[in-house]
mmCIF file of C-alpha atoms in Angstrom:
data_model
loop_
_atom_site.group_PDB
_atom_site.id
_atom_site.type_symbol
_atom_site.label_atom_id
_atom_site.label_comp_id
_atom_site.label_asym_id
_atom_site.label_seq_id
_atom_site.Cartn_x
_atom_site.Cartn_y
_atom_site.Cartn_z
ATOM 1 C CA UNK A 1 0.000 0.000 0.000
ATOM 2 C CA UNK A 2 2.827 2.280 0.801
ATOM 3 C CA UNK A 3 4.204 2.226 -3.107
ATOM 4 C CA UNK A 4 0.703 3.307 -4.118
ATOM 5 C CA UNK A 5 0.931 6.301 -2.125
ATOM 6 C CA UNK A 6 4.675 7.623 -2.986
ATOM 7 C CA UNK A 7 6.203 8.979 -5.999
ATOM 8 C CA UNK A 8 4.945 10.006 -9.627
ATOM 9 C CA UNK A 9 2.231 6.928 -9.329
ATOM 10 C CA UNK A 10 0.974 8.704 -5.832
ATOM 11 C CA UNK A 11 0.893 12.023 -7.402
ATOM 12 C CA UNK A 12 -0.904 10.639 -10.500
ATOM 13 C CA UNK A 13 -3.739 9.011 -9.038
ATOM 14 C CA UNK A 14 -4.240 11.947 -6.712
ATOM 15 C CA UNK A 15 -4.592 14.257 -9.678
ATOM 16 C CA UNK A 16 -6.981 11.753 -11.286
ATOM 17 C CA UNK A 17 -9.112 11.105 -8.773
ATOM 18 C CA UNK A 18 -9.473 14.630 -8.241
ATOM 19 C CA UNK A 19 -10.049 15.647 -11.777
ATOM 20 C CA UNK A 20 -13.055 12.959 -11.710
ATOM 21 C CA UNK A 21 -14.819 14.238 -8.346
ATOM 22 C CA UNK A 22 -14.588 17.685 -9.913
ATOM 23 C CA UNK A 23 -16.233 16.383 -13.042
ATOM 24 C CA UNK A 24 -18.815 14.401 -11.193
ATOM 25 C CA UNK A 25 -19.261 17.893 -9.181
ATOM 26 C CA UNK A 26 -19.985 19.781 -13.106
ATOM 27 C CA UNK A 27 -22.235 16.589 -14.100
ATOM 28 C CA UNK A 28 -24.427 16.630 -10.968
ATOM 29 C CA UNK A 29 -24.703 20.446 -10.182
ATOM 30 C CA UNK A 30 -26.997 21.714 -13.374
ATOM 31 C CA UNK A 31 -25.345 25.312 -14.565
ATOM 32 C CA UNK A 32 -27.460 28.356 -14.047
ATOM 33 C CA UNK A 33 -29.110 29.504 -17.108
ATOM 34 C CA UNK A 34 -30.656 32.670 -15.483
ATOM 35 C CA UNK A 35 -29.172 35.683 -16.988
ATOM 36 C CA UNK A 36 -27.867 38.308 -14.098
ATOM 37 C CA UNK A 37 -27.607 41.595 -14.212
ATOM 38 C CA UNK A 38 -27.196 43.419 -11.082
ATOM 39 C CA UNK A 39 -30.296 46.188 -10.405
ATOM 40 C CA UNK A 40 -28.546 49.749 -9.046
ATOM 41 C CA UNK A 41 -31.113 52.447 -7.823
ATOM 42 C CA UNK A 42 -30.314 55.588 -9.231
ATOM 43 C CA UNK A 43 -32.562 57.796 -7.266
ATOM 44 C CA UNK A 44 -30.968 58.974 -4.329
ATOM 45 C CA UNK A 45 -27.944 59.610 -6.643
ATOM 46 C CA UNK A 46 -29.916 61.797 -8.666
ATOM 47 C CA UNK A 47 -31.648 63.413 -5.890
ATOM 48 C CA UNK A 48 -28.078 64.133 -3.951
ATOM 49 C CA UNK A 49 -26.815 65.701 -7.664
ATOM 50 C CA UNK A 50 -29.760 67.672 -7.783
ATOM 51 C CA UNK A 51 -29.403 69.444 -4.526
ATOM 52 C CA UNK A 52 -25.738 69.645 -5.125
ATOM 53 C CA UNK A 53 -25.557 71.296 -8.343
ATOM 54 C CA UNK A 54 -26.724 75.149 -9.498
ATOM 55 C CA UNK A 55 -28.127 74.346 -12.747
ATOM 56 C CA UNK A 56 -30.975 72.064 -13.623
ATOM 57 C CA UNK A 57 -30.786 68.121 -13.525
ATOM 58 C CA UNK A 58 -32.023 65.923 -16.016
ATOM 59 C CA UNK A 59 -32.956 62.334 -15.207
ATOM 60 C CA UNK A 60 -34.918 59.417 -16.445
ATOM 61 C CA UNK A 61 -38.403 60.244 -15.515
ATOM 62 C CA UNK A 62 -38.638 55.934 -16.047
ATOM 63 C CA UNK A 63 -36.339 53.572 -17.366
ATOM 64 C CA UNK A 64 -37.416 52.108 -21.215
ATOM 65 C CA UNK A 65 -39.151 48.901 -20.838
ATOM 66 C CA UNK A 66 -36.628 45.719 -20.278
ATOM 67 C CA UNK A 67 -33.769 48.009 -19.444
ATOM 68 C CA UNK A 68 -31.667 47.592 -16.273
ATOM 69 C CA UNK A 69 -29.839 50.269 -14.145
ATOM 70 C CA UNK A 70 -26.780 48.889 -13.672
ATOM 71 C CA UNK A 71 -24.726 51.697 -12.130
ATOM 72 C CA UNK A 72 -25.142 55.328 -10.884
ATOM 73 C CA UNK A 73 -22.281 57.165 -9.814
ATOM 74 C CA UNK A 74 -20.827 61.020 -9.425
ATOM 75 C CA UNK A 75 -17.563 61.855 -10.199
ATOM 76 C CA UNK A 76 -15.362 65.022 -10.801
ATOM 77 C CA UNK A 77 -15.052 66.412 -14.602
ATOM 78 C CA UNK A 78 -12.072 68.901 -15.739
ATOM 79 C CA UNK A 79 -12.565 72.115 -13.715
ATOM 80 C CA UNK A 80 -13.902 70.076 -10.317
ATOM 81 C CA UNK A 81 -17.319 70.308 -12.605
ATOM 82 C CA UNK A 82 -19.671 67.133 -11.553
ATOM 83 C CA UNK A 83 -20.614 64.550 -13.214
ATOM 84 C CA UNK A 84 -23.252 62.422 -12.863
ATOM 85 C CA UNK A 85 -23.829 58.826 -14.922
ATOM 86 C CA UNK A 86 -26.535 56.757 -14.978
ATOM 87 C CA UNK A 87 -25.307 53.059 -16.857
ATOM 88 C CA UNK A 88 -28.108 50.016 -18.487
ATOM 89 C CA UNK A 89 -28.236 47.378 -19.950
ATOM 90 C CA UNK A 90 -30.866 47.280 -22.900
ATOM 91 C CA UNK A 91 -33.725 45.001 -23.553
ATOM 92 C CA UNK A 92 -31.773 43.481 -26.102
ATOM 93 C CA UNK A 93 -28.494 43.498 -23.537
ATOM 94 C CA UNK A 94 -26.210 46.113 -24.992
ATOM 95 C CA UNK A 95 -24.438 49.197 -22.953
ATOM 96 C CA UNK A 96 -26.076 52.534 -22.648
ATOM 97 C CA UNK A 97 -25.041 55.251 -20.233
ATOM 98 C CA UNK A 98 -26.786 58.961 -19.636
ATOM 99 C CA UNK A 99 -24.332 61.641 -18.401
ATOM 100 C CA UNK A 100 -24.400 65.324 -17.345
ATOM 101 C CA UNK A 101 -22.557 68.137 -16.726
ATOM 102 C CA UNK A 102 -21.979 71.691 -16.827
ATOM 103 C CA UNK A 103 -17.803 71.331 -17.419
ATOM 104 C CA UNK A 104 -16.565 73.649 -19.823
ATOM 105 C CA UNK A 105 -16.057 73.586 -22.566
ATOM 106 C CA UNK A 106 -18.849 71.501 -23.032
ATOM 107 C CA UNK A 107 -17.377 70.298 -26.246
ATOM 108 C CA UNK A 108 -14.721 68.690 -24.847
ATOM 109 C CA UNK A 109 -16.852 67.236 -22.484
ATOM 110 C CA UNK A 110 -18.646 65.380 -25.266
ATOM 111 C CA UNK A 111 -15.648 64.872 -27.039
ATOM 112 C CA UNK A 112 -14.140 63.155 -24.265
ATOM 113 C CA UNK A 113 -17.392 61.050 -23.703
ATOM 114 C CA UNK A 114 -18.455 60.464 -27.063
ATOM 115 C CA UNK A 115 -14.474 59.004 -27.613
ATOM 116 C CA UNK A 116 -14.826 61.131 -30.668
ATOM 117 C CA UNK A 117 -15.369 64.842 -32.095
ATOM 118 C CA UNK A 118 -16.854 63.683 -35.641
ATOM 119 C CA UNK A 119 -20.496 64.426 -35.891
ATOM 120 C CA UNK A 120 -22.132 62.151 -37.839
ATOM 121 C CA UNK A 121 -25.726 63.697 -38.362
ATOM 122 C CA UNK A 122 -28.382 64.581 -35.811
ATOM 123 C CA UNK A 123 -30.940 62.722 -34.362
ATOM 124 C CA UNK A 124 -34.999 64.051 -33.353
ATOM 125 C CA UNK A 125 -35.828 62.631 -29.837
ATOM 126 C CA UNK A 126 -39.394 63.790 -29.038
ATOM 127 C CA UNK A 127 -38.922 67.335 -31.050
ATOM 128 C CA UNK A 128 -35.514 67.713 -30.075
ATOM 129 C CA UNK A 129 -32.272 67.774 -32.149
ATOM 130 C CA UNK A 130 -29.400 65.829 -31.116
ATOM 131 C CA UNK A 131 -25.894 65.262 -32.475
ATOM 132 C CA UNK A 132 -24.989 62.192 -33.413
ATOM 133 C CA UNK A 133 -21.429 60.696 -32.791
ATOM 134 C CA UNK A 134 -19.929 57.327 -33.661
ATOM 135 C CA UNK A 135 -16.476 55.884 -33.282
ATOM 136 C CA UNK A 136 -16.575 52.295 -35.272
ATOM 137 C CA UNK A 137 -13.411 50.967 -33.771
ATOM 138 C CA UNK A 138 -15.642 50.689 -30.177
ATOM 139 C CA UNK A 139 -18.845 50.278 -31.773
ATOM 140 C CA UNK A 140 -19.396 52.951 -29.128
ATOM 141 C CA UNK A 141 -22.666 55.294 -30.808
ATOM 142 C CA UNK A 142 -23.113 58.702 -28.556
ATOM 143 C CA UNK A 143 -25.754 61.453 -28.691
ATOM 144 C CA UNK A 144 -25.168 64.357 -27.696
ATOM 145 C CA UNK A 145 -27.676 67.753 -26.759
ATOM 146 C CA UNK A 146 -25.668 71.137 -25.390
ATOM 147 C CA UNK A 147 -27.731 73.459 -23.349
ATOM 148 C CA UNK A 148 -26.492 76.841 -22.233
ATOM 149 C CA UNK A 149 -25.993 75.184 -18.524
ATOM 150 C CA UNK A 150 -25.332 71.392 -19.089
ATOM 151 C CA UNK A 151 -24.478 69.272 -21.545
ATOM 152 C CA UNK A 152 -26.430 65.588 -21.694
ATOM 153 C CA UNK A 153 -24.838 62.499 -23.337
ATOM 154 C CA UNK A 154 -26.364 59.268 -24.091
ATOM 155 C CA UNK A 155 -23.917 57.317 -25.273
ATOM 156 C CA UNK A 156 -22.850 53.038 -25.739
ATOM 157 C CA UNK A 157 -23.151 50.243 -27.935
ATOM 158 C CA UNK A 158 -26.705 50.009 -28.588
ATOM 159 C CA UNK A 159 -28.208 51.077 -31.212
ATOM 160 C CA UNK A 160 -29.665 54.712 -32.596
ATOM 161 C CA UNK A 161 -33.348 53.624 -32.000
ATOM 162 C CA UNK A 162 -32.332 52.636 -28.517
ATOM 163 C CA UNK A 163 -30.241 55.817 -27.096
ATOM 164 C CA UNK A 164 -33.039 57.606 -28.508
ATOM 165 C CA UNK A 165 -35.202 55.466 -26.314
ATOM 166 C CA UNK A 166 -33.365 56.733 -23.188
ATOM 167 C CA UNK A 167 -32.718 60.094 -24.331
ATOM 168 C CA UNK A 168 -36.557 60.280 -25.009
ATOM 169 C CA UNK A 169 -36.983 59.636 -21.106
ATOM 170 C CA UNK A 170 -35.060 62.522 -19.539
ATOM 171 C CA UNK A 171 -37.217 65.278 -18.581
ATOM 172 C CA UNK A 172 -35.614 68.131 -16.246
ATOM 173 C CA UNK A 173 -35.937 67.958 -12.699
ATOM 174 C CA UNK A 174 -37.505 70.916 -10.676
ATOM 175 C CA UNK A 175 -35.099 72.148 -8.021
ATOM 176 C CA UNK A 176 -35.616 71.028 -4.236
ATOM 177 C CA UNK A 177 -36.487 74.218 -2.223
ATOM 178 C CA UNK A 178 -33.868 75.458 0.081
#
C-alpha cells in the first residue's frame, strides 16, 4: 500500500481522482441559465446631484421597458465640474449610459465622452435635435444635446433607435427648495 501512495504513481492518481470528483461535481450540479444583471437604484444619486448642483438636472423620468440600471455614480469632470452617470443594460443586452454636466467647454466634455469629435448627423428625440457621434473601432454610438448650462450624453453600444429610447426619457428635474 505504501508504493501506491509515494512517488509520480501517488501524485498521479491523486490528480486523477481529483479531476473525476470535480467532473462528477460539473455533471451533478446543473449550470445556471438565469441571466444576471445586477439592479442599481439611481434615485438617491440623482436626488443628492440635484441638490448639489446650481443648474438644472435631467434624469430618467422611467427607465425604457426591459432596461436595467446597472450603475449610478458622481464623479469630478475637468474644472472640479460634476458629473453624474446613470449606466443600463438594454432590452436586447447592450451598454447605454446617460451623463451630465456643466464642465466647460462643453465640447470637450462630449468629445471626451463620445471618444470622438466627428459628428455624424443629428438625431430628433421627441422634437428635439441631437448630435450624433460614432467611433466604429468601439462600436461605441453617442448622442449628444448642449444646453447653455449642461451638456447631456447618451452614449454606448446600442443602437440609434435605442439611445433615442433613453434620451426620449429625460425630462428636467424641478429644483428642491432650500
Amino acid at each position: 500500500m505504501r508504493r501506491f501512495t509515494e512517488g509520480f504513481y501517488g501524485y498521479a492518481v491523486a490528480v486523477f481522482v481529483s479531476l473525476g470528483l470535480v467532473g462528477v461535481f460539473f455533471l451533478v450540479s446543473p449550470p445556471s441559465r438565469e441571466e444576471h444583471i445586477p439592479k442599481r437604484e439611481y434615485g438617491i444619486t440623482v436626488a443628492n446631484f440635484n441638490r448639489a448642483v446650481p443648474y438644472k438636472v435631467w434624469a430618467p423620468s422611467q427607465d425604457p421597458a426591459g432596461w436595467i440600471s446597472n450603475s449610478n455614480r458622481v464623479a469630478k469632470g475637468a474644472g472640479g465640474a460634476q458629473v453624474l452617470s446613470i449606466g443600463y443594460a438594454t432590452a436586447t443586452r447592450e451598454h447605454a449610459m446617460f451623463l451630465q454636466s456643466d464642465e466647460r467647454p462643453a465640447a470637450e466634455f462630449a468629445n471626451r465622452l463620445a471618444n470622438s469629435n466627428q459628428v455624424v448627423g443629428s438625431q430628433d428625440v421627441g422634437g428635439t435635435t441631437w448630435e450624433r457621434r460614432f467611433r466604429e473601432d468601439k462600436k461605441q454610438r453617442t448622442l449628444v444635446r448642449m444646453l447653455p448650462d449642461v451638456t447631456l450624453v447618451v452614449t454606448g453600444t446600442a443602437s440609434w433607435e435605442e439611445l433615442g429610447q433613453l434620451a426620449a426619457a429625460l425630462k428636467e428635474l424641478p429644483k428642491p427648495a432650500a
